[in-house]
Structure formats: C-alpha cells, structure tokens
Amino acid sequence: MSIAPTKAKLKPWKLYLDGKWQDARSGRTFTTINPATEEPLCECAAAGAEDVDLAVRAARQAFAEGPWPRMAAADRGAALLKVAQLIEKHRDEIAELETLNQGKPIGDSSRVDVPLTAACFRYYAGFADKLEGRTIPVRGPYLAYTLREPIGVIAAIVPWNYPLLLATYKVAPALAAGNAVILKPASQTPLTALRLGEIIEEAGLPPGIFQVITGSGRECGQAIVEHAGIDKIALTGSTETGRHVMQSAAKNLTKLELELGGKSPNIVFADADLEEAAKGATIGIFLNKGEICTAGSRLFVETKVKDQLLEKLVGRAKKLRQGDPLDPQTRLGPQVSKEHRESILRYVETGKKEGASLVLGGGVPPELPRGWFVQPTIFDGVANEMTIAQEEIFGPVLAVIPFESFDDVLRQANQSQFGLAAGVWTRDIKKAHRAARALQAGTVWVNTYNLFDPTAPYGGFKKSGFGRELGSAGIEEYTQLKSVWIDLS
Ligand code: NAD
C-alpha cells in the first residue's frame, strides 16, 4: 500500500503584518511539504530581519497607543470568545489543514487539536476579566495594592508537533491579558498559524495586536530573539534551541519562558491493571507518532509482570493502523520531515549497538515507501543509562526498562536531565501518591496518560524548561505585578 499523491495544492500565504497580508520584504518564499506524500503543499513568505523589525514596530505601536490593552477586560474576553467560535465553525477545515501539513491522523486533529484549541481560547476569554490585584496589609498609614498589568510585546515561537494548539497555549492567555503577540510557527508547519491569523482578523482584533511571521528558526527566529523591542519570548522547542535562545535573549535581558524537551518515565507496578497499563503505555508513546514532548518514552515495568505487559503492548502496537493520515481509521501518520525520520532511525541503530533488544519495528514500513513513516518500535532490555533512554527521540520508539522495587524505580525515573511528565500505574493509592510526590516532573498522571485541559497548569522541571502554561498560572506568566502605595495619614 502506498499513499496516492493528493495534488492538494493550497493557496500561497503571505505574512500577517500590522493587520495586512504582505510579502516578505526580500520577496523570498519557502515550500511547505505534505509529509504523507512528500509533495509540495504551498508557498509561504520567508521573513527576514527587516520583516521582524516591521512586526515589532507595529506591535509596539498597537500596545502603546492602540485600544487592546486599554479596553474593558470583558470586551477583550468577548473578542477572544469570537475567535473560539470561529475555530469551532471552521473545525473540519482547520483539522484537515493541520493533518495535511503535520501528518497527524485526522481523528486526532479533529477530536484533540482543534477542539482543545477552541477550548483554550474560550477558557482565557473567560479569564480576561478575572485577573485581579490584591490589597496588601503593609505597616503604617498606607493603602498598598497590586495591579496585574500586561508585559507588552510577546514573541511566541512554537514547534511543529502540535502547531495550532501549542501556539494557542501562548497566544490566548497573552492576548487575554492585554499584550501584543507576534507568532512564529515552525517552518515545517506554518499553515494553521496563518489560518489563525485570518480568524483573528475576522474576529476584529486591532491591527498589530496579533501578527504571524513565517520563516526559518535560523533567520526569522534568530532575528526575533535578538530584537530589543520584544518584552518577552515564549518558546516551545527542543532543549538545544532553548539554550541558544536564552543566550540570545541575555543580550537585551528579554524575559523568557521555555517549554522544552522530555524523556518521561511511565511506571507500571506489578499490582496495576495490566490491560489498562498496556493501553496507557500505547497512548503514551504512539500518540502523534511519538512527536509529543510528554511521550512516555521510558516504560519502567516491575520485573515480575514485564513479559506479560510486553506481550499485551506488542499486540496493541501491531494493531495500530499506519497510513494515510486523512483516513479516519489511521492511528499512526508519517513523521513530520525527512530529516526527523533519519534522526529517529539513527537512534534505532544506536539502541541496537548499545545492546537493547528490538522486539518490534525499527524501520520504514515496506508497504509505505512514500511519506516519512517509521514503524512502531519497541526495545526491551534497555538500561536507563543507554542513549535511547536518556536522549529525546521524539518518535514512535519505546524503551522498556525492568525494575525491582519502588525505591529502585524512583531513583532511575529521576535519573534524567528532563522533568516534563511522568506516569504511574498501580492499584495502591499510597504508592500512587508517594510516587507523585517523589517524581521530578511538572505533570504526573496516575492510571492514565497524556491528558491535557486548559484549566490544568503544565510545564517542566529541570531541563524541560521553566514557566507554566494553561490554568491561572498560564495567564499570570503574561502579566507583571505592580505595587501601588498611597499615604493615608
Ligand atoms: P525546535 O527547537 O527545532 O524549534 C522550535 C521553534 O524554534 C521553531 O519555530 C523554530 O523555527 C524555532 N527556532 C529554531 N532555532 C531558533 C533560533 N536560533 N532562534 C529562534 N527560534 C528558533 O523544535 P521542533 O523540532 O520544532 O520541536 C520539537 C521539540 O519541541 C522537542 O524537543 C519537543 O520536546 C519540544 N516540545 C516541547 C513541548 C513542551 O511543552 N515542553 C511541547 C512540544 C514540543
């Protein structure tokens, strides 16, 4: 079986700058590819430093003089509610665009990415008029209180795995709090970010308050993070990019929030419901073909149930239908790019060389020669020190690591540079809570995995980043606190 070329040539896209759709000043464009067919989808404008500068000027003006930060917070909320409604109205079309560009199964785009995006805009639309200061009981005859104010011009730089949803985690709270936002999607997956530009335009937000500029990380991204007119950079990306962006931001002391990589432990104790644990482990590693920062890529299994669990897991993985992501039956789509597939396959070779035993997959599915597919892959007998247990692969590759005791698994689980998420499977409530406390991770799921909601804060410990997205913490990150003192004597 191979996927027939779609010939789905989409319209070319410009930059959304200062409320207008404009070509890059250089006139340059780049081609966006469909990872399932390897065919070009459309041309997008390739922004450079000059375009970034124009965007920053427009954003500064919109923030300093425009109505958005000054209007009643409830009116900002009403405008963002309209954005949520427009996303819901165009749900199917947006889901299809995401799938064509990212390769994720249409069932995921339409049941996860797009509804969660709308829910996130709705949640922060409601939050706009609930950001409050406090009165402070200072010593002396004074009234002291705090104001929560927007920060200014926010640069939101996002990756290619959940292009629209991860953009929204930043854009919705930042706008609700009254900031101006410049969004830069990953060069592999710019299309739904640009579509969001059209939707926000239709919702009637003032020019310059939301802009979308597309281009490479090296040129367009770098120009953004070096620009002195940006007040805060919010980046989701790899730990390597985070390190680089932090160095660049240091020059202007630009505020920074980083959501970076992960290598999350998913721990199955012998007393767990093994059928549920196998299901959770499958979702943990194969959701979004492993291109998810919270992937449960290290599966720790208590030795006495390991073979039993592995058998269930392999059975489930073999049943995952791989193929055309536009087919509603598909569970595993192609990886996002040729380079990324090569990187995943290199990790598979490293796993074999370091002595892990390959029990499933490990290559390109022979029946899918076109499109950047990788078979669902499971390694058994992995040691936590091996490269495939320490480095983020970001693909459908699972490392199964046996353990003997609670203390042993907690020590190994925390032996990682990352700390984004973790899973625990057990019927023992005390063990579950003890593990949740001991795990060094921003999110811990017990008897479930990979759940997200706009209300629940999310972010990393250790080298998985700093700052929190979603929930009330997620909007506070886009505000700054001001103390006001009044003499009452
Ligand atoms: P990436 O780091 O390559 O790119 C992320 C974004 O940064 C892109 O828009 C890219 O163009 C831009 N960029 C790259 N170099 C830049 C530079 N020098 N200056 C400014 N911008 C630059 O990441 P990716 O490959 O798109 O995504 C995968 C990574 O993202 C994984 O490591 C994954 O764990 C991480 N991720 C983290 C989270 C989280 O919430 N913690 C969520 C999803 C993905």
Short mmCIF file of C-alpha atoms and ligand atoms in Angstrom, two decimals:
data_model
loop_
_atom_site.label_atom_id
_atom_site.label_comp_id
_atom_site.label_asym_id
_atom_site.label_seq_id
_atom_site.Cartn_x
_atom_site.Cartn_y
_atom_site.Cartn_z
CA MET A 1 0.00 0.00 0.00
CA SER A 2 1.24 3.48 -0.71
CA ILE A 3 -0.49 6.81 -0.42
CA ALA A 4 -1.61 8.31 -3.70
CA PRO A 5 -0.38 11.85 -4.34
CA THR A 6 -3.20 14.23 -3.45
CA LYS A 7 -2.27 17.15 -5.69
CA ALA A 8 -3.82 19.26 -2.93
CA LYS A 9 -2.12 22.48 -3.89
CA LEU A 10 -3.14 25.10 -1.37
CA LYS A 11 -3.11 28.86 -1.79
CA PRO A 12 0.19 30.68 -1.20
CA TRP A 13 0.48 32.50 2.12
CA LYS A 14 1.89 35.93 3.00
CA LEU A 15 2.93 37.34 6.35
CA TYR A 16 0.20 38.77 8.58
CA LEU A 17 1.82 42.08 9.50
CA ASP A 18 0.15 45.11 11.03
CA GLY A 19 -3.33 43.92 10.08
CA LYS A 20 -2.39 43.32 6.41
CA TRP A 21 -1.25 40.29 4.42
CA GLN A 22 2.15 41.19 2.97
CA ASP A 23 5.03 39.55 1.09
CA ALA A 24 8.40 39.33 2.80
CA ARG A 25 10.46 42.45 2.05
CA SER A 26 13.02 40.24 0.27
CA GLY A 27 10.24 38.63 -1.81
CA ARG A 28 11.57 35.20 -0.78
CA THR A 29 9.31 32.22 -0.11
CA PHE A 30 9.72 28.64 1.08
CA THR A 31 7.78 25.49 0.21
CA THR A 32 5.65 23.63 2.71
CA ILE A 33 5.52 19.86 2.25
CA ASN A 34 2.89 17.20 2.94
CA PRO A 35 4.80 14.58 4.97
CA ALA A 36 2.43 11.78 3.91
CA THR A 37 3.09 12.21 0.19
CA GLU A 38 6.36 14.21 0.14
CA GLU A 39 4.61 16.62 -2.24
CA PRO A 40 4.70 20.42 -2.00
CA LEU A 41 1.56 21.87 -0.42
CA CYS A 42 2.07 25.60 -0.92
CA GLU A 43 4.48 28.53 -0.78
CA CYS A 44 4.88 30.71 2.32
CA ALA A 45 6.66 34.03 2.70
CA ALA A 46 10.15 33.71 4.21
CA ALA A 47 10.52 36.55 6.71
CA GLY A 48 13.90 38.07 7.48
CA ALA A 49 15.21 40.66 9.94
CA GLU A 50 13.50 43.55 8.11
CA ASP A 51 10.06 41.91 8.39
CA VAL A 52 10.67 41.11 12.05
CA ASP A 53 11.52 44.75 12.66
CA LEU A 54 8.28 45.88 10.97
CA ALA A 55 6.29 43.43 13.08
CA VAL A 56 7.89 44.63 16.29
CA ARG A 57 7.23 48.29 15.42
CA ALA A 58 3.58 47.54 14.64
CA ALA A 59 3.20 45.55 17.85
CA ARG A 60 4.84 48.29 19.94
CA GLN A 61 2.53 50.89 18.50
CA ALA A 62 -0.56 48.73 18.98
CA PHE A 63 0.45 48.12 22.58
CA ALA A 64 1.49 51.70 23.39
CA GLU A 65 -1.34 53.56 21.64
CA GLY A 66 -3.99 51.10 20.46
CA PRO A 67 -7.26 50.13 22.13
CA TRP A 68 -6.48 46.49 23.05
CA PRO A 69 -4.65 46.94 26.39
CA ARG A 70 -6.95 49.87 27.32
CA MET A 71 -10.39 48.43 26.62
CA ALA A 72 -12.53 46.82 29.31
CA ALA A 73 -11.13 43.38 30.05
CA ALA A 74 -14.60 41.92 29.42
CA ASP A 75 -14.53 43.31 25.87
CA ARG A 76 -11.18 41.63 25.22
CA GLY A 77 -12.80 38.46 26.50
CA ALA A 78 -15.73 38.89 24.12
CA ALA A 79 -13.37 39.27 21.14
CA LEU A 80 -11.49 36.10 22.13
CA LEU A 81 -14.75 34.24 22.53
CA LYS A 82 -15.46 35.13 18.93
CA VAL A 83 -12.09 33.58 17.98
CA ALA A 84 -13.14 30.37 19.78
CA GLN A 85 -16.47 30.34 17.95
CA LEU A 86 -14.82 30.86 14.55
CA ILE A 87 -12.42 27.99 15.25
CA GLU A 88 -15.39 25.78 16.10
CA LYS A 89 -17.23 26.92 12.97
CA HIS A 90 -14.27 26.01 10.73
CA ARG A 91 -13.30 22.93 12.74
CA ASP A 92 -13.20 20.40 9.89
CA GLU A 93 -11.27 22.60 7.51
CA ILE A 94 -8.68 23.54 10.17
CA ALA A 95 -8.28 19.89 11.20
CA GLU A 96 -7.66 18.89 7.60
CA LEU A 97 -5.10 21.67 7.14
CA GLU A 98 -3.24 20.51 10.28
CA THR A 99 -3.22 16.91 9.09
CA LEU A 100 -2.05 17.81 5.57
CA ASN A 101 0.82 19.85 6.95
CA GLN A 102 1.81 17.87 10.07
CA GLY A 103 0.92 14.30 9.14
CA LYS A 104 -1.07 13.66 12.34
CA PRO A 105 -4.14 11.43 11.95
CA ILE A 106 -7.30 13.34 11.10
CA GLY A 107 -9.07 11.72 14.06
CA ASP A 108 -6.55 13.42 16.38
CA SER A 109 -6.67 16.78 14.58
CA SER A 110 -10.45 16.90 14.68
CA ARG A 111 -11.02 15.36 18.12
CA VAL A 112 -7.99 16.69 20.02
CA ASP A 113 -6.05 19.57 18.43
CA VAL A 114 -8.89 21.73 17.15
CA PRO A 115 -11.42 21.29 20.00
CA LEU A 116 -8.69 21.88 22.60
CA THR A 117 -7.61 24.99 20.71
CA ALA A 118 -11.16 26.36 20.81
CA ALA A 119 -11.49 25.36 24.49
CA CYS A 120 -8.26 27.19 25.30
CA PHE A 121 -9.48 30.41 23.63
CA ARG A 122 -12.81 30.04 25.47
CA TYR A 123 -11.09 29.48 28.83
CA TYR A 124 -8.86 32.54 28.53
CA ALA A 125 -11.70 34.63 27.05
CA GLY A 126 -13.42 34.00 30.37
CA PHE A 127 -10.27 34.78 32.31
CA ALA A 128 -9.71 38.25 30.81
CA ASP A 129 -11.87 40.00 33.44
CA LYS A 130 -10.83 37.74 36.32
CA LEU A 131 -7.24 38.87 36.62
CA GLU A 132 -7.17 40.70 39.91
CA GLY A 133 -4.69 42.51 42.13
CA ARG A 134 -4.72 42.33 45.94
CA THR A 135 -4.71 44.70 48.86
CA ILE A 136 -1.60 44.27 50.98
CA PRO A 137 -1.56 44.73 54.79
CA VAL A 138 1.61 46.88 54.93
CA ARG A 139 2.86 48.50 58.15
CA GLY A 140 1.93 52.19 58.66
CA PRO A 141 -0.80 54.56 57.46
CA TYR A 142 -0.77 53.41 53.88
CA LEU A 143 -3.03 51.65 51.44
CA ALA A 144 -0.99 49.28 49.32
CA TYR A 145 -2.37 47.20 46.49
CA THR A 146 -1.18 45.36 43.42
CA LEU A 147 -2.13 45.73 39.78
CA ARG A 148 -1.64 42.95 37.24
CA GLU A 149 -0.54 44.57 34.00
CA PRO A 150 0.32 43.14 30.59
CA ILE A 151 4.03 42.82 29.75
CA GLY A 152 3.98 44.37 26.26
CA VAL A 153 5.19 42.72 23.06
CA ILE A 154 5.32 38.92 23.27
CA ALA A 155 7.15 36.72 20.77
CA ALA A 156 5.59 33.24 20.67
CA ILE A 157 7.88 30.73 18.96
CA VAL A 158 6.40 27.28 18.54
CA PRO A 159 7.38 23.81 17.25
CA TRP A 160 5.89 21.54 14.61
CA ASN A 161 4.31 18.75 16.65
CA TYR A 162 1.08 20.49 17.77
CA PRO A 163 1.33 23.60 15.60
CA LEU A 164 -2.01 25.26 16.34
CA LEU A 165 -2.57 24.00 19.86
CA LEU A 166 0.84 24.95 21.25
CA ALA A 167 0.59 28.37 19.60
CA THR A 168 -2.76 28.83 21.34
CA TYR A 169 -1.33 27.94 24.77
CA LYS A 170 0.67 31.18 24.40
CA VAL A 171 -1.48 33.37 22.17
CA ALA A 172 -4.78 33.03 24.08
CA PRO A 173 -3.52 33.95 27.58
CA ALA A 174 -1.14 36.62 26.26
CA LEU A 175 -3.95 38.35 24.34
CA ALA A 176 -6.45 37.95 27.19
CA ALA A 177 -4.01 39.76 29.50
CA GLY A 178 -3.77 42.67 27.03
CA ASN A 179 -0.42 42.04 25.32
CA ALA A 180 0.51 42.28 21.63
CA VAL A 181 1.68 38.95 20.17
CA ILE A 182 3.99 38.04 17.30
CA LEU A 183 3.64 34.35 16.45
CA LYS A 184 6.37 32.43 14.65
CA PRO A 185 5.38 28.88 13.75
CA ALA A 186 7.93 26.19 12.86
CA SER A 187 8.97 26.38 9.21
CA GLN A 188 7.74 22.80 8.65
CA THR A 189 4.17 23.56 9.84
CA PRO A 190 3.14 27.20 9.32
CA LEU A 191 -0.35 26.71 7.85
CA THR A 192 -2.71 26.60 10.84
CA ALA A 193 -0.88 29.52 12.49
CA LEU A 194 -1.54 31.54 9.33
CA ARG A 195 -5.17 30.39 9.33
CA LEU A 196 -5.37 31.62 12.93
CA GLY A 197 -4.21 35.00 11.60
CA GLU A 198 -7.24 35.06 9.27
CA ILE A 199 -9.58 34.06 12.09
CA ILE A 200 -8.26 36.70 14.45
CA GLU A 201 -8.57 39.26 11.67
CA GLU A 202 -12.20 38.18 11.15
CA ALA A 203 -12.85 38.41 14.90
CA GLY A 204 -11.87 42.08 14.62
CA LEU A 205 -8.79 42.40 16.83
CA PRO A 206 -6.97 45.70 16.19
CA PRO A 207 -4.07 45.72 13.67
CA GLY A 208 -0.67 44.88 15.14
CA ILE A 209 -2.08 43.14 18.23
CA PHE A 210 -1.65 39.73 16.63
CA GLN A 211 0.81 39.05 13.81
CA VAL A 212 2.14 35.89 12.16
CA ILE A 213 5.56 35.76 10.61
CA THR A 214 6.86 32.64 8.93
CA GLY A 215 10.41 31.60 8.18
CA SER A 216 13.32 29.53 9.41
CA GLY A 217 14.48 29.40 13.02
CA ARG A 218 17.98 30.33 11.98
CA GLU A 219 16.98 33.55 10.22
CA CYS A 220 13.48 34.67 11.23
CA GLY A 221 13.55 33.10 14.73
CA GLN A 222 17.02 34.44 15.44
CA ALA A 223 16.02 37.98 14.34
CA ILE A 224 13.09 37.83 16.77
CA VAL A 225 15.05 36.68 19.80
CA GLU A 226 17.75 39.29 19.20
CA HIS A 227 15.30 42.17 18.79
CA ALA A 228 15.46 44.75 21.57
CA GLY A 229 11.79 45.67 21.08
CA ILE A 230 10.47 42.32 22.34
CA ASP A 231 9.48 42.27 26.02
CA LYS A 232 9.08 38.52 26.44
CA ILE A 233 9.94 35.42 24.42
CA ALA A 234 7.80 32.34 24.99
CA LEU A 235 9.42 29.37 23.27
CA THR A 236 8.31 25.77 22.94
CA GLY A 237 11.02 23.73 21.29
CA SER A 238 13.99 21.48 21.87
CA THR A 239 16.31 21.90 24.83
CA GLU A 240 19.10 22.77 22.42
CA THR A 241 17.07 25.61 20.87
CA GLY A 242 16.08 26.75 24.38
CA ARG A 243 19.71 27.05 25.38
CA HIS A 244 20.51 29.03 22.23
CA VAL A 245 17.50 31.35 22.62
CA MET A 246 18.40 32.00 26.25
CA GLN A 247 21.88 33.11 25.23
CA SER A 248 20.47 35.44 22.57
CA ALA A 249 17.84 36.86 24.95
CA ALA A 250 20.51 37.62 27.55
CA LYS A 251 21.84 40.46 25.40
CA ASN A 252 18.66 42.53 25.95
CA LEU A 253 17.66 40.82 29.21
CA THR A 254 14.43 39.82 27.49
CA LYS A 255 12.04 37.90 29.74
CA LEU A 256 11.87 34.24 28.84
CA GLU A 257 9.59 31.27 29.25
CA LEU A 258 10.77 27.90 27.96
CA GLU A 259 8.82 24.70 27.31
CA LEU A 260 11.45 22.20 26.19
CA GLY A 261 12.10 18.51 25.67
CA GLY A 262 11.23 15.45 27.72
CA LYS A 263 12.06 11.80 28.29
CA SER A 264 9.18 10.92 30.53
CA PRO A 265 9.08 7.81 32.71
CA ASN A 266 5.88 5.76 32.62
CA ILE A 267 5.98 3.33 35.58
CA VAL A 268 3.96 0.12 35.74
CA PHE A 269 3.90 -1.59 39.15
CA ALA A 270 3.03 -5.29 39.36
CA ASP A 271 -0.27 -4.52 41.14
CA ALA A 272 -1.58 -2.39 38.24
CA ASP A 273 -4.44 -3.29 35.93
CA LEU A 274 -2.12 -4.55 33.20
CA GLU A 275 -4.64 -4.24 30.38
CA GLU A 276 -5.21 -0.57 31.21
CA ALA A 277 -1.47 -0.02 31.68
CA ALA A 278 -0.74 -1.53 28.26
CA LYS A 279 -3.36 0.74 26.73
CA GLY A 280 -1.92 3.76 28.53
CA ALA A 281 1.63 2.87 27.51
CA THR A 282 0.50 2.60 23.88
CA ILE A 283 -1.10 6.04 24.00
CA GLY A 284 1.91 7.28 25.96
CA ILE A 285 4.39 6.55 23.19
CA PHE A 286 2.45 6.29 19.93
CA LEU A 287 0.10 9.28 20.22
CA ASN A 288 1.02 11.78 17.48
CA LYS A 289 3.58 9.15 16.23
CA GLY A 290 5.70 9.85 19.29
CA GLU A 291 6.08 13.51 18.33
CA ILE A 292 4.86 14.74 21.69
CA CYS A 293 7.04 16.30 24.35
CA THR A 294 5.35 14.31 27.14
CA ALA A 295 5.80 10.95 25.35
CA GLY A 296 6.10 8.14 27.91
CA SER A 297 9.25 7.02 26.14
CA ARG A 298 10.82 5.22 29.12
CA LEU A 299 8.46 2.44 30.18
CA PHE A 300 9.58 1.08 33.57
CA VAL A 301 7.94 -2.27 34.29
CA GLU A 302 8.24 -4.28 37.52
CA THR A 303 10.21 -7.40 36.58
CA LYS A 304 7.63 -9.96 37.61
CA VAL A 305 5.00 -8.62 35.15
CA LYS A 306 7.31 -7.42 32.42
CA ASP A 307 6.83 -10.28 29.94
CA GLN A 308 3.08 -10.24 30.44
CA LEU A 309 2.87 -6.48 29.88
CA LEU A 310 5.22 -6.56 26.90
CA GLU A 311 3.08 -9.17 25.18
CA LYS A 312 -0.03 -7.03 25.57
CA LEU A 313 1.82 -3.94 24.42
CA VAL A 314 3.26 -5.56 21.30
CA GLY A 315 -0.20 -6.93 20.47
CA ARG A 316 -1.68 -3.44 20.72
CA ALA A 317 1.14 -1.76 18.77
CA LYS A 318 0.78 -4.28 15.91
CA LYS A 319 -2.89 -3.37 15.59
CA LEU A 320 -2.28 0.38 15.20
CA ARG A 321 -3.25 1.20 11.66
CA GLN A 322 -0.49 3.13 9.89
CA GLY A 323 -1.01 5.03 6.65
CA ASP A 324 -2.83 7.96 5.09
CA PRO A 325 -3.43 10.46 7.92
CA LEU A 326 -6.55 11.74 6.15
CA ASP A 327 -8.16 8.29 6.55
CA PRO A 328 -10.25 8.33 9.77
CA GLN A 329 -9.13 4.74 10.56
CA THR A 330 -5.45 5.73 10.68
CA ARG A 331 -3.74 5.81 14.08
CA LEU A 332 -0.12 6.41 13.02
CA GLY A 333 0.80 9.01 10.41
CA PRO A 334 4.19 9.91 8.92
CA GLN A 335 6.90 11.74 10.86
CA VAL A 336 6.98 15.45 10.14
CA SER A 337 10.04 15.56 7.87
CA LYS A 338 12.71 13.51 6.12
CA GLU A 339 15.42 14.86 8.45
CA HIS A 340 13.39 13.95 11.51
CA ARG A 341 12.78 10.41 10.25
CA GLU A 342 16.51 10.00 9.65
CA SER A 343 17.24 11.15 13.19
CA ILE A 344 14.75 8.59 14.62
CA LEU A 345 16.25 5.77 12.54
CA ARG A 346 19.75 6.73 13.74
CA TYR A 347 18.54 6.34 17.34
CA VAL A 348 17.19 2.89 16.49
CA GLU A 349 20.65 1.88 15.24
CA THR A 350 22.26 3.31 18.40
CA GLY A 351 19.84 1.28 20.54
CA LYS A 352 20.83 -1.90 18.76
CA LYS A 353 24.55 -1.10 19.04
CA GLU A 354 24.28 -0.39 22.77
CA GLY A 355 22.73 -3.83 23.33
CA ALA A 356 18.99 -3.21 23.68
CA SER A 357 16.85 -5.90 22.07
CA LEU A 358 14.47 -4.85 19.34
CA VAL A 359 11.14 -6.61 19.77
CA LEU A 360 9.03 -4.66 17.28
CA GLY A 361 9.51 -2.45 14.22
CA GLY A 362 12.71 -0.47 13.92
CA GLY A 363 12.48 0.58 10.30
CA VAL A 364 10.46 2.07 7.50
CA PRO A 365 7.23 0.10 6.83
CA PRO A 366 7.85 -1.63 3.46
CA GLU A 367 4.22 -1.12 2.42
CA LEU A 368 4.59 2.66 2.82
CA PRO A 369 7.57 3.63 0.64
CA ARG A 370 6.24 7.14 0.12
CA GLY A 371 5.80 9.52 3.04
CA TRP A 372 8.09 9.70 6.05
CA PHE A 373 6.78 6.73 8.04
CA VAL A 374 8.53 4.83 10.83
CA GLN A 375 7.18 1.53 12.20
CA PRO A 376 6.01 1.50 15.82
CA THR A 377 9.17 0.40 17.56
CA ILE A 378 9.74 -1.29 20.93
CA PHE A 379 13.08 -2.06 22.58
CA ASP A 380 13.22 -4.46 25.53
CA GLY A 381 16.13 -4.92 27.94
CA VAL A 382 17.02 -1.24 27.95
CA ALA A 383 19.26 0.17 30.70
CA ASN A 384 18.40 3.68 31.88
CA GLU A 385 21.95 4.82 31.05
CA MET A 386 21.65 3.94 27.35
CA THR A 387 21.37 6.74 24.79
CA ILE A 388 17.84 5.68 23.80
CA ALA A 389 16.76 6.10 27.46
CA GLN A 390 18.49 9.43 28.01
CA GLU A 391 18.02 11.41 24.79
CA GLU A 392 14.72 12.59 23.39
CA ILE A 393 13.95 10.67 20.17
CA PHE A 394 10.57 12.34 19.53
CA GLY A 395 9.30 9.40 17.51
CA PRO A 396 7.43 6.09 17.93
CA VAL A 397 10.28 4.39 19.77
CA LEU A 398 9.70 2.91 23.23
CA ALA A 399 12.43 1.83 25.68
CA VAL A 400 11.25 -0.84 28.15
CA ILE A 401 13.29 -0.88 31.36
CA PRO A 402 12.74 -3.52 34.08
CA PHE A 403 12.82 -2.60 37.80
CA GLU A 404 12.74 -4.41 41.14
CA SER A 405 11.36 -2.06 43.80
CA PHE A 406 9.70 1.30 44.48
CA ASP A 407 12.97 2.97 45.52
CA ASP A 408 14.83 1.48 42.57
CA VAL A 409 12.32 2.79 40.00
CA LEU A 410 12.00 6.25 41.55
CA ARG A 411 15.78 6.64 41.51
CA GLN A 412 16.01 5.57 37.86
CA ALA A 413 12.98 7.60 36.77
CA ASN A 414 14.53 10.76 38.20
CA GLN A 415 17.91 9.99 36.64
CA SER A 416 17.30 12.19 33.61
CA GLN A 417 18.16 15.72 32.57
CA PHE A 418 14.44 16.20 31.79
CA GLY A 419 11.40 16.56 34.05
CA LEU A 420 8.34 17.24 31.95
CA ALA A 421 5.87 14.47 32.81
CA ALA A 422 5.54 11.01 34.35
CA GLY A 423 3.01 8.19 34.59
CA VAL A 424 2.29 5.74 37.43
CA TRP A 425 0.15 2.59 37.16
CA THR A 426 -0.86 0.93 40.42
CA ARG A 427 -3.96 -0.07 42.43
CA ASP A 428 -2.25 1.01 45.68
CA ILE A 429 -3.35 4.57 46.50
CA LYS A 430 -0.49 5.21 48.93
CA LYS A 431 2.09 4.08 46.39
CA ALA A 432 0.48 6.34 43.78
CA HIS A 433 0.64 9.44 45.98
CA ARG A 434 4.16 8.66 47.22
CA ALA A 435 5.35 8.30 43.63
CA ALA A 436 3.56 11.50 42.55
CA ARG A 437 5.44 13.41 45.26
CA ALA A 438 8.82 11.84 44.56
CA LEU A 439 8.81 12.19 40.76
CA GLN A 440 10.70 15.20 39.43
CA ALA A 441 8.18 16.20 36.77
CA GLY A 442 5.80 19.07 36.02
CA THR A 443 2.86 16.69 35.47
CA VAL A 444 2.21 13.24 36.96
CA TRP A 445 -0.60 11.05 35.61
CA VAL A 446 -1.86 8.15 37.73
CA ASN A 447 -3.59 5.27 35.92
CA THR A 448 -3.92 7.46 32.84
CA TYR A 449 -1.54 9.25 30.44
CA ASN A 450 -1.27 12.23 28.08
CA LEU A 451 -4.30 14.14 29.35
CA PHE A 452 -4.50 17.91 28.89
CA ASP A 453 -7.04 20.56 29.75
CA PRO A 454 -6.91 24.37 29.55
CA THR A 455 -7.53 24.54 33.31
CA ALA A 456 -4.54 22.42 34.40
CA PRO A 457 -1.08 24.04 34.53
CA TYR A 458 1.61 22.36 32.54
CA GLY A 459 5.39 22.81 32.22
CA GLY A 460 8.78 21.40 33.02
CA PHE A 461 11.14 20.67 35.91
CA LYS A 462 14.91 20.57 35.28
CA LYS A 463 15.99 20.95 31.63
CA SER A 464 12.41 20.62 30.39
CA GLY A 465 12.11 24.36 30.89
CA PHE A 466 10.59 26.93 33.20
CA GLY A 467 7.33 28.82 33.45
CA ARG A 468 3.87 27.27 33.30
CA GLU A 469 1.27 27.20 30.56
CA LEU A 470 -2.51 26.81 30.98
CA GLY A 471 -4.61 27.38 34.06
CA SER A 472 -4.38 30.58 36.09
CA ALA A 473 -0.57 30.19 36.22
CA GLY A 474 -0.54 30.30 32.41
CA ILE A 475 -2.09 33.77 32.18
CA GLU A 476 -0.13 35.20 35.11
CA GLU A 477 3.03 34.45 33.09
CA TYR A 478 1.86 37.15 30.65
CA THR A 479 1.38 39.80 33.32
CA GLN A 480 3.65 41.81 35.56
CA LEU A 481 2.80 42.83 39.06
CA LYS A 482 2.86 46.47 40.12
CA SER A 483 2.67 47.61 43.77
CA VAL A 484 0.93 50.92 44.48
CA TRP A 485 1.33 52.73 47.86
CA ILE A 486 -0.98 55.56 48.97
CA ASP A 487 -0.32 57.71 52.02
CA LEU A 488 -3.45 57.83 54.17
CA SER A 489 -2.04 59.92 57.04
P1 NAD B 1 12.95 23.33 17.54
O1 NAD B 1 13.62 23.67 18.81
O2 NAD B 1 13.78 22.89 16.40
O3 NAD B 1 12.07 24.56 17.00
C1 NAD B 1 11.11 25.21 17.79
C2 NAD B 1 10.87 26.60 17.22
O4 NAD B 1 12.06 27.37 17.45
C3 NAD B 1 10.62 26.63 15.72
O5 NAD B 1 9.66 27.63 15.42
C4 NAD B 1 11.97 27.00 15.17
O6 NAD B 1 11.90 27.62 13.90
C5 NAD B 1 12.47 27.97 16.23
N1 NAD B 1 13.92 28.16 16.28
C6 NAD B 1 14.88 27.27 15.97
N2 NAD B 1 16.09 27.83 16.12
C7 NAD B 1 15.89 29.10 16.55
C8 NAD B 1 16.75 30.18 16.89
N3 NAD B 1 18.05 30.09 16.79
N4 NAD B 1 16.18 31.33 17.32
C9 NAD B 1 14.85 31.44 17.42
N5 NAD B 1 13.99 30.47 17.09
C10 NAD B 1 14.50 29.31 16.65
O7 NAD B 1 11.85 22.25 17.95
P2 NAD B 1 10.99 21.36 16.99
O8 NAD B 1 11.93 20.38 16.36
O9 NAD B 1 10.11 22.23 16.14
O10 NAD B 1 10.03 20.62 18.04
C11 NAD B 1 10.40 19.53 18.77
C12 NAD B 1 10.91 19.89 20.15
O11 NAD B 1 9.96 20.68 20.85
C13 NAD B 1 11.13 18.68 21.02
O12 NAD B 1 12.35 18.79 21.71
C14 NAD B 1 9.97 18.71 21.99
O13 NAD B 1 10.19 18.07 23.20
C15 NAD B 1 9.78 20.16 22.17
N6 NAD B 1 8.42 20.39 22.67
C16 NAD B 1 8.26 20.78 23.98
C17 NAD B 1 6.98 20.97 24.48
C18 NAD B 1 6.73 21.42 25.90
O14 NAD B 1 5.66 21.91 26.17
N7 NAD B 1 7.66 21.28 26.80
C19 NAD B 1 5.87 20.77 23.65
C20 NAD B 1 6.10 20.35 22.33
C21 NAD B 1 7.38 20.18 21.86
#
